[in-house]
Amino acid sequence: MTASSAALAALSGLGFGLSLIVAIGAQNAFVLRQGIRGQHVLPVIAVCAVSDIVLITAGVAGFGTIVEAMPALLTVARYAGAAFLLGYAVLAVRRALTSSTLIAEAAGASVAVGASVLTCLALTWLNPHVYVDTVVLLGSFASTYADPERWFLAAGAMLASVLWFLALGYGARRLAPLFARPIAWRILDSVIAAIMLTLAAGLLLA
């Protein structure tokens, strides 16, 4: 293995990882919301990044074949994920419609770090698409590389996850001035509710 081949594998992993992760989804919407509020941003980012690192490692190690061989696991995750997304959508709608909640949001009322971490874990690990993307697709892509280049590819994909969530979580804080008024939170929560409902419907109808 040469330094150039290792670098190319890492860059391929970086690009492939970004192509999978940079999309509007439940996890990204949650990180964005936490970033705008400036609440527990680092723990939420850590949960997302560490989860991706674990899943990417599993995919590159060959666990994608196990996932493909046990479709029942994805079915369970699909229905559990849909139920959680529907519940989160209901909460988002409630926030958007309840003026007292909006005032509390605008004032920065804190949610416990444990609740934020558990919500992030659920949005990550109850989403069957995360297994398809990181374990199956990335694992299949990595299998086209020989050792040890595929682990450089994995490192690139892991770096993409860390960079993306850091940029999303802390970059979202720049939007805070736009959310000084409750109406901005009403719009954001309405959009988040629509995203969650769309994703839940997609899981149920898949």
PDB file of C-alpha atoms in Angstrom:
ATOM      1  CA  MET A   1       0.000   0.000   0.000  1.00  0.00           C
ATOM      2  CA  THR A   2       1.271   3.456  -0.899  1.00  0.00           C
ATOM      3  CA  ALA A   3       0.566   6.767   0.769  1.00  0.00           C
ATOM      4  CA  SER A   4      -1.298   7.936  -2.323  1.00  0.00           C
ATOM      5  CA  SER A   5      -3.589   4.890  -2.375  1.00  0.00           C
ATOM      6  CA  ALA A   6      -4.356   5.352   1.320  1.00  0.00           C
ATOM      7  CA  ALA A   7      -5.130   9.032   0.767  1.00  0.00           C
ATOM      8  CA  LEU A   8      -7.373   8.241  -2.203  1.00  0.00           C
ATOM      9  CA  ALA A   9      -9.250   5.628  -0.175  1.00  0.00           C
ATOM     10  CA  ALA A  10      -9.735   8.107   2.684  1.00  0.00           C
ATOM     11  CA  LEU A  11     -10.977  10.801   0.289  1.00  0.00           C
ATOM     12  CA  SER A  12     -13.376   8.291  -1.280  1.00  0.00           C
ATOM     13  CA  GLY A  13     -14.700   7.449   2.170  1.00  0.00           C
ATOM     14  CA  LEU A  14     -15.039  11.137   3.012  1.00  0.00           C
ATOM     15  CA  GLY A  15     -17.026  11.842  -0.151  1.00  0.00           C
ATOM     16  CA  PHE A  16     -19.156   8.723   0.132  1.00  0.00           C
ATOM     17  CA  GLY A  17     -19.859   9.397   3.795  1.00  0.00           C
ATOM     18  CA  LEU A  18     -20.953  12.963   3.111  1.00  0.00           C
ATOM     19  CA  SER A  19     -23.207  11.814   0.271  1.00  0.00           C
ATOM     20  CA  LEU A  20     -25.021   9.528   2.713  1.00  0.00           C
ATOM     21  CA  ILE A  21     -25.244  11.837   5.702  1.00  0.00           C
ATOM     22  CA  VAL A  22     -25.918  15.279   4.198  1.00  0.00           C
ATOM     23  CA  ALA A  23     -29.650  14.923   3.716  1.00  0.00           C
ATOM     24  CA  ILE A  24     -32.798  16.163   5.418  1.00  0.00           C
ATOM     25  CA  GLY A  25     -33.714  13.542   7.960  1.00  0.00           C
ATOM     26  CA  ALA A  26     -34.926  13.035  11.505  1.00  0.00           C
ATOM     27  CA  GLN A  27     -31.449  12.974  13.010  1.00  0.00           C
ATOM     28  CA  ASN A  28     -30.223  16.070  11.180  1.00  0.00           C
ATOM     29  CA  ALA A  29     -33.425  17.955  12.005  1.00  0.00           C
ATOM     30  CA  PHE A  30     -32.939  17.181  15.698  1.00  0.00           C
ATOM     31  CA  VAL A  31     -29.289  18.259  15.675  1.00  0.00           C
ATOM     32  CA  LEU A  32     -30.269  21.457  13.868  1.00  0.00           C
ATOM     33  CA  ARG A  33     -32.918  22.251  16.470  1.00  0.00           C
ATOM     34  CA  GLN A  34     -30.543  21.596  19.353  1.00  0.00           C
ATOM     35  CA  GLY A  35     -27.899  23.734  17.680  1.00  0.00           C
ATOM     36  CA  ILE A  36     -30.235  26.677  17.227  1.00  0.00           C
ATOM     37  CA  ARG A  37     -31.262  26.473  20.873  1.00  0.00           C
ATOM     38  CA  GLY A  38     -27.677  25.950  21.987  1.00  0.00           C
ATOM     39  CA  GLN A  39     -28.691  23.103  24.289  1.00  0.00           C
ATOM     40  CA  HIS A  40     -26.575  20.004  24.904  1.00  0.00           C
ATOM     41  CA  VAL A  41     -25.020  20.388  21.462  1.00  0.00           C
ATOM     42  CA  LEU A  42     -21.792  18.525  22.218  1.00  0.00           C
ATOM     43  CA  PRO A  43     -23.474  15.438  23.792  1.00  0.00           C
ATOM     44  CA  VAL A  44     -25.905  15.235  20.866  1.00  0.00           C
ATOM     45  CA  ILE A  45     -23.089  15.559  18.327  1.00  0.00           C
ATOM     46  CA  ALA A  46     -21.100  12.923  20.231  1.00  0.00           C
ATOM     47  CA  VAL A  47     -24.031  10.482  20.137  1.00  0.00           C
ATOM     48  CA  CYS A  48     -24.461  10.955  16.385  1.00  0.00           C
ATOM     49  CA  ALA A  49     -20.761  10.717  15.565  1.00  0.00           C
ATOM     50  CA  VAL A  50     -20.010   7.746  17.845  1.00  0.00           C
ATOM     51  CA  SER A  51     -23.073   5.909  16.515  1.00  0.00           C
ATOM     52  CA  ASP A  52     -21.870   6.436  12.960  1.00  0.00           C
ATOM     53  CA  ILE A  53     -18.361   5.282  13.861  1.00  0.00           C
ATOM     54  CA  VAL A  54     -19.747   2.065  15.366  1.00  0.00           C
ATOM     55  CA  LEU A  55     -22.007   1.436  12.360  1.00  0.00           C
ATOM     56  CA  ILE A  56     -19.292   2.247   9.811  1.00  0.00           C
ATOM     57  CA  THR A  57     -16.890  -0.091  11.590  1.00  0.00           C
ATOM     58  CA  ALA A  58     -19.516  -2.831  11.511  1.00  0.00           C
ATOM     59  CA  GLY A  59     -20.182  -2.269   7.828  1.00  0.00           C
ATOM     60  CA  VAL A  60     -16.538  -2.326   6.808  1.00  0.00           C
ATOM     61  CA  ALA A  61     -15.959  -5.392   8.992  1.00  0.00           C
ATOM     62  CA  GLY A  62     -18.580  -7.242   6.966  1.00  0.00           C
ATOM     63  CA  PHE A  63     -21.680  -7.116   9.142  1.00  0.00           C
ATOM     64  CA  GLY A  64     -23.688  -5.870   6.159  1.00  0.00           C
ATOM     65  CA  THR A  65     -24.124  -9.459   5.021  1.00  0.00           C
ATOM     66  CA  ILE A  66     -25.642 -10.336   8.412  1.00  0.00           C
ATOM     67  CA  VAL A  67     -28.106  -7.449   8.174  1.00  0.00           C
ATOM     68  CA  GLU A  68     -29.103  -8.500   4.669  1.00  0.00           C
ATOM     69  CA  ALA A  69     -29.554 -12.098   5.830  1.00  0.00           C
ATOM     70  CA  MET A  70     -31.852 -11.084   8.713  1.00  0.00           C
ATOM     71  CA  PRO A  71     -34.541  -8.811   7.206  1.00  0.00           C
ATOM     72  CA  ALA A  72     -36.688  -9.309  10.309  1.00  0.00           C
ATOM     73  CA  LEU A  73     -34.332  -7.015  12.222  1.00  0.00           C
ATOM     74  CA  LEU A  74     -34.923  -4.214   9.749  1.00  0.00           C
ATOM     75  CA  THR A  75     -38.679  -4.843   9.892  1.00  0.00           C
ATOM     76  CA  VAL A  76     -38.693  -4.437  13.677  1.00  0.00           C
ATOM     77  CA  ALA A  77     -36.576  -1.284  13.400  1.00  0.00           C
ATOM     78  CA  ARG A  78     -38.874   0.031  10.666  1.00  0.00           C
ATOM     79  CA  TYR A  79     -42.060  -0.174  12.736  1.00  0.00           C
ATOM     80  CA  ALA A  80     -40.399   0.949  15.961  1.00  0.00           C
ATOM     81  CA  GLY A  81     -38.819   3.853  14.117  1.00  0.00           C
ATOM     82  CA  ALA A  82     -42.121   4.829  12.507  1.00  0.00           C
ATOM     83  CA  ALA A  83     -43.860   4.820  15.896  1.00  0.00           C
ATOM     84  CA  PHE A  84     -41.161   6.995  17.429  1.00  0.00           C
ATOM     85  CA  LEU A  85     -41.200   9.427  14.508  1.00  0.00           C
ATOM     86  CA  LEU A  86     -44.980   9.753  14.739  1.00  0.00           C
ATOM     87  CA  GLY A  87     -44.692  10.479  18.445  1.00  0.00           C
ATOM     88  CA  TYR A  88     -41.987  13.071  17.870  1.00  0.00           C
ATOM     89  CA  ALA A  89     -44.096  14.669  15.125  1.00  0.00           C
ATOM     90  CA  VAL A  90     -47.026  14.975  17.535  1.00  0.00           C
ATOM     91  CA  LEU A  91     -44.768  16.724  20.057  1.00  0.00           C
ATOM     92  CA  ALA A  92     -43.499  19.092  17.362  1.00  0.00           C
ATOM     93  CA  VAL A  93     -47.070  19.928  16.330  1.00  0.00           C
ATOM     94  CA  ARG A  94     -47.971  20.528  19.966  1.00  0.00           C
ATOM     95  CA  ARG A  95     -45.011  22.907  20.355  1.00  0.00           C
ATOM     96  CA  ALA A  96     -46.024  24.753  17.201  1.00  0.00           C
ATOM     97  CA  LEU A  97     -49.626  25.181  18.354  1.00  0.00           C
ATOM     98  CA  THR A  98     -49.120  25.946  22.044  1.00  0.00           C
ATOM     99  CA  SER A  99     -48.203  29.547  22.681  1.00  0.00           C
ATOM    100  CA  SER A 100     -46.890  28.887  26.215  1.00  0.00           C
ATOM    101  CA  THR A 101     -44.526  26.252  24.840  1.00  0.00           C
ATOM    102  CA  LEU A 102     -43.327  28.639  22.170  1.00  0.00           C
ATOM    103  CA  ILE A 103     -42.589  31.307  24.754  1.00  0.00           C
ATOM    104  CA  ALA A 104     -40.622  28.801  26.808  1.00  0.00           C
ATOM    105  CA  GLU A 105     -38.709  27.738  23.706  1.00  0.00           C
ATOM    106  CA  ALA A 106     -37.859  31.309  22.839  1.00  0.00           C
ATOM    107  CA  ALA A 107     -36.718  31.918  26.397  1.00  0.00           C
ATOM    108  CA  GLY A 108     -34.439  28.913  26.204  1.00  0.00           C
ATOM    109  CA  ALA A 109     -36.157  26.619  28.696  1.00  0.00           C
ATOM    110  CA  SER A 110     -33.817  23.703  29.130  1.00  0.00           C
ATOM    111  CA  VAL A 111     -34.519  20.051  28.437  1.00  0.00           C
ATOM    112  CA  ALA A 112     -32.498  17.568  30.489  1.00  0.00           C
ATOM    113  CA  VAL A 113     -29.355  16.351  28.791  1.00  0.00           C
ATOM    114  CA  GLY A 114     -30.444  12.764  29.378  1.00  0.00           C
ATOM    115  CA  ALA A 115     -33.694  13.311  27.513  1.00  0.00           C
ATOM    116  CA  SER A 116     -31.852  14.920  24.610  1.00  0.00           C
ATOM    117  CA  VAL A 117     -29.355  12.060  24.424  1.00  0.00           C
ATOM    118  CA  LEU A 118     -32.089   9.399  24.577  1.00  0.00           C
ATOM    119  CA  THR A 119     -34.070  11.167  21.858  1.00  0.00           C
ATOM    120  CA  CYS A 120     -30.978  11.334  19.672  1.00  0.00           C
ATOM    121  CA  LEU A 121     -30.219   7.650  20.287  1.00  0.00           C
ATOM    122  CA  ALA A 122     -33.765   6.697  19.320  1.00  0.00           C
ATOM    123  CA  LEU A 123     -33.712   8.839  16.171  1.00  0.00           C
ATOM    124  CA  THR A 124     -30.431   7.187  15.199  1.00  0.00           C
ATOM    125  CA  TRP A 125     -30.786   3.527  16.125  1.00  0.00           C
ATOM    126  CA  LEU A 126     -34.506   3.102  15.386  1.00  0.00           C
ATOM    127  CA  ASN A 127     -33.994   4.313  11.836  1.00  0.00           C
ATOM    128  CA  PRO A 128     -33.580   1.307   9.507  1.00  0.00           C
ATOM    129  CA  HIS A 129     -32.115   3.548   6.809  1.00  0.00           C
ATOM    130  CA  VAL A 130     -29.041   4.113   8.956  1.00  0.00           C
ATOM    131  CA  TYR A 131     -28.272   0.385   8.755  1.00  0.00           C
ATOM    132  CA  VAL A 132     -28.828   0.307   5.018  1.00  0.00           C
ATOM    133  CA  ASP A 133     -26.650   3.378   4.464  1.00  0.00           C
ATOM    134  CA  THR A 134     -23.738   2.776   6.808  1.00  0.00           C
ATOM    135  CA  VAL A 135     -23.673  -0.989   7.267  1.00  0.00           C
ATOM    136  CA  VAL A 136     -24.895  -2.283   3.903  1.00  0.00           C
ATOM    137  CA  LEU A 137     -24.099   0.420   1.319  1.00  0.00           C
ATOM    138  CA  LEU A 138     -20.861   1.668   2.830  1.00  0.00           C
ATOM    139  CA  GLY A 139     -19.875  -1.886   3.722  1.00  0.00           C
ATOM    140  CA  SER A 140     -20.456  -3.009   0.144  1.00  0.00           C
ATOM    141  CA  PHE A 141     -18.482  -0.047  -1.196  1.00  0.00           C
ATOM    142  CA  ALA A 142     -15.622  -0.776   1.216  1.00  0.00           C
ATOM    143  CA  SER A 143     -15.543  -4.420   0.123  1.00  0.00           C
ATOM    144  CA  THR A 144     -14.274  -3.282  -3.288  1.00  0.00           C
ATOM    145  CA  TYR A 145     -11.074  -2.154  -1.548  1.00  0.00           C
ATOM    146  CA  ALA A 146      -8.377  -4.487  -0.274  1.00  0.00           C
ATOM    147  CA  ASP A 147      -6.912  -4.344   3.213  1.00  0.00           C
ATOM    148  CA  PRO A 148      -5.771  -1.978   4.590  1.00  0.00           C
ATOM    149  CA  GLU A 149      -7.144   0.607   2.121  1.00  0.00           C
ATOM    150  CA  ARG A 150     -10.742  -0.120   3.099  1.00  0.00           C
ATOM    151  CA  TRP A 151      -9.983   0.955   6.672  1.00  0.00           C
ATOM    152  CA  PHE A 152      -8.634   4.245   5.366  1.00  0.00           C
ATOM    153  CA  LEU A 153     -11.921   4.550   3.496  1.00  0.00           C
ATOM    154  CA  ALA A 154     -13.727   3.860   6.773  1.00  0.00           C
ATOM    155  CA  ALA A 155     -11.650   6.540   8.494  1.00  0.00           C
ATOM    156  CA  GLY A 156     -12.630   9.023   5.789  1.00  0.00           C
ATOM    157  CA  ALA A 157     -16.320   8.193   6.239  1.00  0.00           C
ATOM    158  CA  MET A 158     -15.987   8.566  10.014  1.00  0.00           C
ATOM    159  CA  LEU A 159     -14.305  11.946   9.552  1.00  0.00           C
ATOM    160  CA  ALA A 160     -17.169  13.016   7.284  1.00  0.00           C
ATOM    161  CA  SER A 161     -19.661  12.191  10.057  1.00  0.00           C
ATOM    162  CA  VAL A 162     -17.719  14.085  12.724  1.00  0.00           C
ATOM    163  CA  LEU A 163     -17.209  17.152  10.517  1.00  0.00           C
ATOM    164  CA  TRP A 164     -20.837  17.223   9.391  1.00  0.00           C
ATOM    165  CA  PHE A 165     -22.362  17.031  12.850  1.00  0.00           C
ATOM    166  CA  LEU A 166     -19.924  19.585  14.238  1.00  0.00           C
ATOM    167  CA  ALA A 167     -20.768  21.973  11.389  1.00  0.00           C
ATOM    168  CA  LEU A 168     -24.512  21.361  11.714  1.00  0.00           C
ATOM    169  CA  GLY A 169     -24.671  21.562  15.494  1.00  0.00           C
ATOM    170  CA  TYR A 170     -22.460  24.588  16.043  1.00  0.00           C
ATOM    171  CA  GLY A 171     -23.166  26.270  12.714  1.00  0.00           C
ATOM    172  CA  ALA A 172     -26.883  26.264  13.494  1.00  0.00           C
ATOM    173  CA  ARG A 173     -26.187  28.682  16.351  1.00  0.00           C
ATOM    174  CA  ARG A 174     -25.678  31.399  13.738  1.00  0.00           C
ATOM    175  CA  LEU A 175     -29.397  31.102  13.004  1.00  0.00           C
ATOM    176  CA  ALA A 176     -30.283  31.941  16.617  1.00  0.00           C
ATOM    177  CA  PRO A 177     -31.028  35.643  15.898  1.00  0.00           C
ATOM    178  CA  LEU A 178     -33.680  34.534  13.414  1.00  0.00           C
ATOM    179  CA  PHE A 179     -35.365  32.558  16.190  1.00  0.00           C
ATOM    180  CA  ALA A 180     -35.677  35.402  18.669  1.00  0.00           C
ATOM    181  CA  ARG A 181     -39.431  35.439  18.039  1.00  0.00           C
ATOM    182  CA  PRO A 182     -41.848  32.575  18.824  1.00  0.00           C
ATOM    183  CA  ILE A 183     -43.207  32.598  15.254  1.00  0.00           C
ATOM    184  CA  ALA A 184     -39.821  31.370  14.005  1.00  0.00           C
ATOM    185  CA  TRP A 185     -40.027  28.384  16.350  1.00  0.00           C
ATOM    186  CA  ARG A 186     -43.589  27.779  15.156  1.00  0.00           C
ATOM    187  CA  ILE A 187     -42.338  27.536  11.573  1.00  0.00           C
ATOM    188  CA  LEU A 188     -39.341  25.362  12.476  1.00  0.00           C
ATOM    189  CA  ASP A 189     -41.422  22.915  14.499  1.00  0.00           C
ATOM    190  CA  SER A 190     -44.004  22.762  11.725  1.00  0.00           C
ATOM    191  CA  VAL A 191     -41.260  21.861   9.244  1.00  0.00           C
ATOM    192  CA  ILE A 192     -39.801  19.284  11.650  1.00  0.00           C
ATOM    193  CA  ALA A 193     -43.254  17.747  12.170  1.00  0.00           C
ATOM    194  CA  ALA A 194     -43.720  17.504   8.401  1.00  0.00           C
ATOM    195  CA  ILE A 195     -40.313  15.831   8.026  1.00  0.00           C
ATOM    196  CA  MET A 196     -41.037  13.322  10.804  1.00  0.00           C
ATOM    197  CA  LEU A 197     -44.490  12.495   9.412  1.00  0.00           C
ATOM    198  CA  THR A 198     -43.097  12.045   5.900  1.00  0.00           C
ATOM    199  CA  LEU A 199     -40.319   9.764   7.139  1.00  0.00           C
ATOM    200  CA  ALA A 200     -42.746   7.748   9.283  1.00  0.00           C
ATOM    201  CA  ALA A 201     -45.098   7.301   6.327  1.00  0.00           C
ATOM    202  CA  GLY A 202     -42.169   6.223   4.187  1.00  0.00           C
ATOM    203  CA  LEU A 203     -41.195   3.565   6.728  1.00  0.00           C
ATOM    204  CA  LEU A 204     -44.760   2.259   7.068  1.00  0.00           C
ATOM    205  CA  LEU A 205     -45.356   2.156   3.324  1.00  0.00           C
ATOM    206  CA  ALA A 206     -41.957   0.691   2.422  1.00  0.00           C
TER     207      ALA A 206
END
